[in-house]
Amino acid sequence: MSSIVTRNGKYYPRVYISGKQVKFSPGLTNKRLAQRTADRIEELVASRAMGELSLDLKSWLKEIQETPLYGKLAALGLVEERQRPHTLEELVGMYVQDDSKKERTLRNRRVVGSMLTGFFGDGRMVDSFQKKDADTLYKHMRETLAVGTYQRRVTTVKAIFSLAVALGWLQESPFSHLKGGRKANRSKDFFITSEMAGEILAACPDSRWRLIFTLARWGGLRIPSELTYLKWSDIFWQQGKFRISTPKLTDKQSEADGTLTERFCPLFPEIQTALLEYWETLPEGTPDRIFPEQNGSDSAATILRERLKRIVRRAGLTMWPKPFTNLRATRDTELQGMYPLHLVCEWMGHSPEISLKHYTQTTQNDYLHAAGTCTESIYATPKAGTPYISRYESDEKKGLKWGLVGVSNGDLHSIAEKCDKMKELPQVLENTSFMRNKKPACMDLQTGKIPSRGLEPL
């Protein structure tokens, strides 16, 4: 049973622990407070024996954590040793230092960490954060950042404080009630029509840039990362496909080892033409990598974007938002109008959920086609004289818009027509050397005949 001892006008809590009386110093001047403290210690002894502490007792221990009484309890083994308080700067530093993550991920973490320390101060103690601090930061981010940006940052902030809980610096995260996520921002969607793409191709300075633009518009490649590892030995002409290495979907260690995630994409006629044109300009002994100057860095992406902007202006058009992302989204949208979803996702290298959330677009042409105003869908090969949404315009007051004009697309080359004009194709032998293949790429490789019974299953 707990009790108090009076000495020199002060009251000392006294509790039996393992059959021995233990007096706790320093003494208190308030007798009632001393008795309440003695009762708390006795409750703590009993709770430790049972292996479970009540929330009320945990709250009391937190209150006395910086007092000599807590140190005495720790010395007796009734509580854990007092932890040195940790700062927000330490927590952010631990979260950023993760060797398993790629540099871009770590950079994004540093951005969020800098925002946190700038908002709260790098010397702020981690255990001092409360839910009201989380709500204040959330309000600030909603007022100053785009929806997708602040939602991504909320997710990162929650992960930072979840780390504090895992480290034992906090019992629970004060940010856990916030709602993060990755909401797609579709306000910058833009569809680049075949006519626009043709005008841009005509404005490209050389065959190298025509190939880059073609791979982005008709191959849907992620630019610049998927250009980096593209090789001539990845082009399988007679199989009608080419291999794409995808750093985005490869972890850091696998990328360092050279074992990247791969997918195959069809050699669409536009891509065949661009590859052949560029191949003809290359000297003997050219390296296997098609774009050896590309390294997938942010600076490389910036250079490509700026050069594309100049090409688009030379074509008499206005640059659209998210240049390469919208080229990829355009192709994803086109292909979904022509092929089953599972094929499109396999060729583009993303899941159906990602495709529908971030890439697939609804165009004005879809409404006109459904209403019967436009007789041809953008997903089918256009015929001469078909009116459809075409010219991309700029208006300072209204922003970006489309105009409906009657245009003649011309008679687009069919596969058969291309066969007559195609140059001899390079064929990779054993992925090491090149030679000329005398067969046109579009020659039917099927040599067997269809039996008289037809194609129905037996």
XYZ file of C-alpha atoms in Angstrom:
458
model
C 0.000 0.000 0.000
C 1.292 3.464 -0.887
C 1.894 6.138 1.694
C 3.735 9.426 2.238
C 6.582 10.368 4.559
C 6.832 13.862 6.051
C 10.249 15.369 6.635
C 11.271 19.025 7.071
C 7.928 20.243 5.821
C 8.000 18.150 2.639
C 6.050 15.058 1.655
C 7.731 12.048 0.040
C 5.777 9.299 -1.772
C 6.577 5.819 -0.450
C 5.629 2.595 -2.225
C 6.352 -1.109 -1.663
C 8.232 -2.533 -4.654
C 9.258 -6.210 -4.575
C 8.651 -6.306 -0.821
C 10.778 -3.250 -0.071
C 9.775 0.279 0.841
C 11.048 2.824 -1.661
C 10.963 6.554 -0.939
C 10.851 8.908 -3.907
C 12.721 12.207 -3.904
C 12.579 15.131 -4.099
C 9.814 15.866 -1.644
C 6.679 17.796 -2.491
C 5.199 20.728 -0.606
C 1.611 19.682 -1.362
C 0.455 16.706 0.701
C -2.462 15.832 -1.564
C -0.208 15.874 -4.653
C 2.316 13.666 -2.850
C -0.377 11.094 -1.998
C -1.711 11.150 -5.563
C 1.833 10.579 -6.859
C 2.285 7.648 -4.472
C -0.981 6.144 -5.726
C 0.153 6.560 -9.343
C 3.435 4.795 -8.659
C 1.606 1.944 -6.926
C -0.730 1.668 -9.923
C 2.313 1.620 -12.202
C 3.874 -1.258 -10.225
C 0.667 -3.275 -10.483
C 0.224 -2.498 -14.188
C 3.792 -3.543 -14.994
C 3.115 -6.869 -13.296
C 0.034 -7.323 -15.491
C 1.914 -6.197 -18.615
C -0.471 -3.440 -19.680
C -0.687 0.298 -18.893
C -3.908 2.282 -18.978
C -4.186 5.342 -21.208
C -4.544 7.503 -18.100
C -1.298 6.126 -16.703
C 0.498 6.634 -20.023
C -0.656 10.231 -20.062
C 0.708 10.769 -16.525
C 4.065 9.270 -17.465
C 4.279 11.602 -20.424
C 3.645 14.566 -18.134
C 6.485 13.645 -15.761
C 8.931 12.501 -18.445
C 11.245 15.492 -17.934
C 11.212 15.316 -14.101
C 13.652 13.560 -11.698
C 10.763 11.277 -10.653
C 10.740 9.700 -14.115
C 14.466 9.068 -13.862
C 13.929 7.286 -10.523
C 11.163 5.131 -12.029
C 13.446 4.283 -14.962
C 16.254 3.299 -12.580
C 13.854 0.900 -10.845
C 12.882 -0.634 -14.203
C 9.286 0.563 -13.984
C 9.514 2.657 -17.180
C 11.789 2.792 -20.199
C 14.790 5.052 -20.148
C 14.027 8.640 -21.033
C 14.626 9.197 -24.746
C 16.534 12.189 -25.981
C 14.081 14.458 -27.794
C 14.461 14.379 -31.577
C 14.094 17.327 -33.906
C 12.143 17.574 -37.151
C 15.425 18.042 -38.999
C 16.676 14.668 -37.719
C 13.467 12.936 -38.757
C 13.509 14.400 -42.263
C 17.184 13.481 -42.611
C 16.466 9.853 -41.748
C 13.560 9.703 -44.195
C 15.617 11.131 -47.058
C 18.610 8.840 -46.486
C 17.352 5.707 -48.214
C 19.870 4.115 -50.547
C 17.246 1.816 -52.032
C 15.372 4.734 -53.643
C 16.189 6.421 -56.926
C 17.553 9.955 -57.011
C 14.294 11.441 -58.299
C 12.377 9.896 -55.387
C 14.931 11.207 -52.902
C 14.784 14.625 -54.513
C 11.005 14.729 -54.124
C 11.417 13.697 -50.485
C 13.915 16.509 -49.947
C 11.445 19.004 -51.417
C 8.747 17.931 -48.946
C 11.266 17.839 -46.087
C 12.380 21.384 -46.869
C 8.751 22.478 -46.918
C 8.196 20.927 -43.469
C 11.294 22.412 -41.845
C 10.629 25.766 -43.490
C 7.059 25.834 -42.204
C 7.635 24.550 -38.656
C 11.362 25.211 -38.162
C 14.107 22.566 -38.305
C 14.577 22.705 -34.516
C 10.957 21.768 -33.782
C 10.765 18.696 -31.514
C 9.007 15.744 -33.120
C 7.051 14.884 -29.973
C 5.615 18.408 -29.807
C 3.470 18.010 -32.926
C -0.289 17.869 -32.482
C -3.247 17.434 -34.824
C -3.785 21.180 -34.965
C -0.286 21.533 -36.480
C -1.217 18.998 -39.155
C -4.442 20.883 -39.923
C -2.548 24.178 -40.192
C -0.066 22.713 -42.675
C -2.858 21.056 -44.662
C -4.717 24.358 -44.982
C -1.527 26.105 -46.107
C -0.841 23.507 -48.799
C -4.413 23.597 -50.104
C -4.205 27.374 -50.454
C -0.809 27.497 -52.155
C -0.453 24.306 -54.208
C -2.291 22.560 -57.021
C -4.589 19.711 -56.005
C -2.369 16.916 -57.268
C 0.731 18.488 -55.725
C -0.607 19.006 -52.219
C -2.185 15.540 -52.167
C 1.134 13.934 -53.077
C 2.891 16.011 -50.431
C 0.349 15.032 -47.788
C 1.118 11.393 -48.560
C 4.847 12.047 -48.106
C 4.339 14.002 -44.858
C 2.287 11.120 -43.459
C 5.057 8.704 -44.410
C 7.625 10.888 -42.610
C 5.684 10.849 -39.349
C 4.868 7.159 -39.736
C 8.634 6.675 -39.662
C 8.718 8.571 -36.329
C 6.161 6.104 -34.953
C 8.168 3.147 -36.246
C 11.291 4.531 -34.587
C 9.462 4.884 -31.276
C 9.741 8.672 -31.293
C 5.945 8.988 -31.281
C 3.150 6.745 -30.065
C 0.889 7.839 -32.916
C 1.179 10.179 -35.868
C -0.577 13.552 -35.558
C -0.856 13.595 -39.379
C -2.604 10.233 -39.781
C -6.072 11.786 -40.141
C -5.134 13.813 -43.243
C -6.285 12.567 -46.628
C -3.605 12.390 -49.294
C -3.650 10.537 -52.584
C -2.671 10.961 -56.202
C -5.558 12.703 -57.880
C -4.982 13.075 -61.601
C -5.015 16.616 -62.964
C -6.887 16.281 -66.244
C -7.166 20.040 -66.852
C -3.959 19.902 -68.933
C -5.075 17.074 -71.208
C -4.538 17.738 -74.898
C -5.013 15.560 -77.982
C -2.476 15.959 -80.800
C -4.225 15.010 -84.035
C -2.557 13.232 -86.926
C -2.718 16.440 -88.969
C -0.941 18.395 -86.240
C 1.636 15.649 -85.916
C 2.252 15.743 -89.671
C 2.890 19.469 -89.582
C 5.309 19.042 -86.675
C 7.142 16.251 -88.487
C 7.550 18.540 -91.487
C 9.078 21.186 -89.211
C 11.593 18.811 -87.597
C 15.176 19.758 -88.504
C 16.418 16.244 -89.254
C 15.607 12.538 -89.303
C 16.787 12.129 -85.698
C 14.139 14.523 -84.431
C 11.506 13.004 -86.695
C 12.261 9.661 -85.050
C 12.096 11.100 -81.526
C 8.755 12.751 -82.236
C 7.404 9.636 -83.955
C 8.360 7.410 -81.016
C 6.606 9.823 -78.648
C 3.469 10.322 -80.786
C 2.967 6.885 -82.382
C 4.982 4.706 -80.001
C 3.835 6.387 -76.779
C 7.334 6.189 -75.286
C 8.140 7.902 -72.022
C 10.514 10.693 -72.961
C 13.421 10.848 -72.248
C 13.820 7.764 -70.029
C 12.744 5.169 -72.606
C 14.895 6.707 -75.331
C 17.975 6.165 -73.166
C 18.220 2.387 -73.522
C 16.631 1.940 -76.966
C 18.924 -0.096 -79.257
C 18.973 -1.139 -82.878
C 19.205 -4.709 -81.628
C 15.811 -4.138 -79.972
C 14.132 -3.728 -83.385
C 12.653 -7.046 -84.514
C 11.604 -6.208 -88.063
C 10.209 -9.539 -89.198
C 8.291 -9.982 -85.932
C 6.781 -6.510 -86.304
C 7.765 -5.282 -82.850
C 10.474 -3.534 -80.882
C 11.637 -3.840 -77.284
C 11.434 -0.930 -74.839
C 13.413 -0.866 -71.599
C 11.529 0.984 -68.859
C 13.618 2.590 -66.079
C 10.462 4.012 -64.466
C 9.251 0.527 -63.540
C 12.694 -0.787 -62.549
C 14.097 -0.576 -59.026
C 17.420 1.150 -58.392
C 19.517 -1.972 -57.923
C 18.152 -3.724 -61.022
C 18.792 -0.628 -63.121
C 22.369 -0.474 -61.811
C 22.782 -4.156 -62.766
C 21.408 -3.480 -66.253
C 18.342 -5.716 -65.839
C 15.531 -3.329 -66.688
C 11.823 -4.018 -66.941
C 10.919 -4.529 -70.601
C 7.899 -4.470 -72.846
C 7.266 -4.861 -76.564
C 5.454 -2.411 -78.813
C 4.317 -2.978 -82.409
C 6.363 -1.484 -85.238
C 3.564 0.748 -86.422
C 4.049 1.965 -90.032
C 4.917 5.488 -88.852
C 7.667 4.089 -86.624
C 9.032 1.859 -89.392
C 9.326 4.835 -91.721
C 11.089 7.016 -89.146
C 13.502 4.250 -88.138
C 14.437 3.534 -91.753
C 14.988 7.193 -92.551
C 17.270 7.674 -89.552
C 19.120 4.395 -90.186
C 20.032 5.553 -93.702
C 21.798 8.635 -92.299
C 24.065 6.715 -89.907
C 27.671 5.870 -90.798
C 29.185 2.404 -90.719
C 30.072 1.135 -87.265
C 27.344 3.122 -85.547
C 26.796 2.132 -81.872
C 23.943 -0.164 -80.937
C 22.214 2.487 -78.862
C 19.968 4.570 -81.083
C 20.308 7.691 -78.928
C 23.695 7.374 -77.191
C 23.622 11.014 -76.090
C 20.541 10.479 -73.912
C 20.997 9.689 -70.213
C 17.443 10.109 -68.910
C 18.387 13.023 -66.647
C 16.203 16.019 -65.848
C 18.500 18.257 -67.869
C 18.099 15.952 -70.884
C 14.316 16.165 -70.495
C 14.489 19.956 -70.354
C 16.614 20.141 -73.508
C 14.202 17.882 -75.406
C 11.156 19.870 -74.257
C 12.682 23.200 -75.245
C 13.728 21.892 -78.644
C 10.250 20.476 -79.245
C 8.734 23.862 -78.370
C 10.858 25.527 -81.051
C 9.844 22.883 -83.599
C 6.145 23.349 -82.766
C 6.475 27.122 -83.177
C 8.247 26.594 -86.521
C 5.243 24.502 -87.605
C 2.997 27.502 -86.901
C 1.346 25.866 -83.883
C 1.180 26.720 -80.191
C 2.790 24.482 -77.601
C 0.356 22.406 -75.570
C 0.729 21.575 -71.839
C 2.860 18.618 -70.711
C 4.345 18.076 -74.194
C 5.578 14.486 -74.066
C 2.985 13.249 -71.577
C 0.162 14.382 -73.855
C 1.831 12.760 -76.866
C 1.817 9.486 -74.913
C -1.771 10.067 -73.782
C -2.835 10.788 -77.361
C -1.461 7.467 -78.552
C -3.011 5.607 -75.630
C -6.384 7.140 -76.496
C -6.041 6.289 -80.192
C -5.037 2.696 -79.569
C -7.931 2.105 -77.162
C -10.269 3.073 -79.988
C -8.725 0.401 -82.223
C -7.544 -2.486 -80.007
C -8.618 -4.313 -76.836
C -7.570 -2.647 -73.578
C -5.275 -5.485 -72.493
C -3.222 -5.121 -75.677
C -2.975 -1.357 -75.366
C -1.810 -1.577 -71.749
C 0.784 -4.213 -72.623
C 2.151 -2.090 -75.475
C 2.118 1.153 -73.469
C 3.537 -0.369 -70.300
C 0.943 0.581 -67.710
C -2.108 -0.901 -66.024
C -5.730 -0.304 -67.099
C -6.263 1.724 -63.918
C -3.336 4.028 -64.712
C -4.432 4.310 -68.328
C -7.968 5.394 -67.461
C -6.887 7.656 -64.612
C -4.000 9.503 -66.262
C -3.940 8.978 -70.027
C -7.185 8.143 -71.810
C -8.859 11.310 -73.089
C -12.289 12.260 -74.342
C -11.961 14.550 -77.347
C -14.377 16.917 -79.027
C -14.230 14.653 -82.050
C -15.781 11.864 -79.948
C -18.901 13.978 -79.365
C -19.151 14.956 -83.029
C -18.715 11.369 -84.154
C -21.344 10.121 -81.685
C -23.739 12.874 -82.799
C -23.270 11.978 -86.464
C -21.746 15.381 -87.299
C -18.383 13.790 -88.049
C -18.609 10.592 -90.051
C -15.104 9.380 -89.297
C -13.650 8.538 -85.915
C -10.119 9.675 -85.093
C -9.421 6.052 -84.221
C -9.863 4.805 -87.774
C -7.725 5.654 -90.805
C -9.213 8.940 -92.138
C -10.387 9.196 -95.731
C -9.911 12.109 -98.080
C -12.301 15.015 -97.624
C -13.404 14.035 -94.097
C -14.077 17.071 -91.871
C -12.711 16.684 -88.362
C -11.272 18.687 -85.497
C -7.969 19.966 -86.752
C -6.226 23.286 -86.358
C -4.730 24.085 -83.007
C -5.039 27.761 -82.187
C -3.916 30.226 -79.520
C -6.141 32.902 -78.089
C -4.850 35.199 -75.344
C -8.298 35.615 -73.813
C -9.755 32.164 -74.271
C -6.581 30.130 -73.976
C -6.259 27.016 -76.095
C -9.041 25.917 -78.413
C -9.883 23.766 -81.408
C -11.595 24.938 -84.585
C -13.805 22.739 -86.756
C -12.774 23.094 -90.371
C -13.275 21.015 -93.481
C -9.944 19.578 -94.482
C -8.664 16.951 -96.858
C -6.391 14.546 -95.077
C -5.038 13.231 -98.340
C -4.952 9.620 -99.191
C -2.862 8.198 -96.321
C -0.388 5.551 -97.356
C -1.649 2.048 -96.868
C 0.627 -0.779 -95.858
C 0.705 -2.038 -99.444
C 1.670 1.369 -100.803
C 4.420 1.649 -98.238
C 5.822 -1.679 -99.392
C 6.573 -0.227 -102.826
C 8.428 2.735 -101.405
C 10.169 1.191 -98.412
C 13.905 0.900 -98.511
C 15.601 -2.319 -97.658
C 15.308 -2.942 -93.961
C 18.090 -3.550 -91.475
C 17.750 -6.880 -89.753
C 19.463 -7.737 -86.489
C 21.292 -11.039 -86.496
C 22.015 -12.471 -83.045
C 21.721 -8.920 -81.638
C 25.309 -8.129 -82.662
C 25.607 -7.185 -86.346
C 23.485 -5.632 -89.064
C 22.688 -6.647 -92.606
C 20.107 -5.849 -95.263
C 16.936 -7.856 -95.469
C 15.601 -8.158 -99.006
C 12.021 -8.781 -97.869
C 9.736 -5.801 -97.361
C 8.656 -5.428 -93.740
C 5.018 -5.797 -94.612
C 5.397 -9.049 -96.583
C 3.068 -11.651 -95.199
C 5.155 -14.201 -93.303
C 2.303 -16.683 -93.087
C 3.218 -19.488 -95.474
C 0.639 -22.089 -94.508
C -2.806 -22.169 -96.102
C -6.096 -22.032 -94.273
C -7.740 -25.500 -94.348
C -11.030 -25.899 -96.141
C -12.886 -26.409 -92.894
C -12.249 -22.769 -91.947
C -11.142 -21.258 -88.652
C -13.895 -22.602 -86.403
C -12.705 -24.747 -83.469
C -13.198 -28.479 -83.825
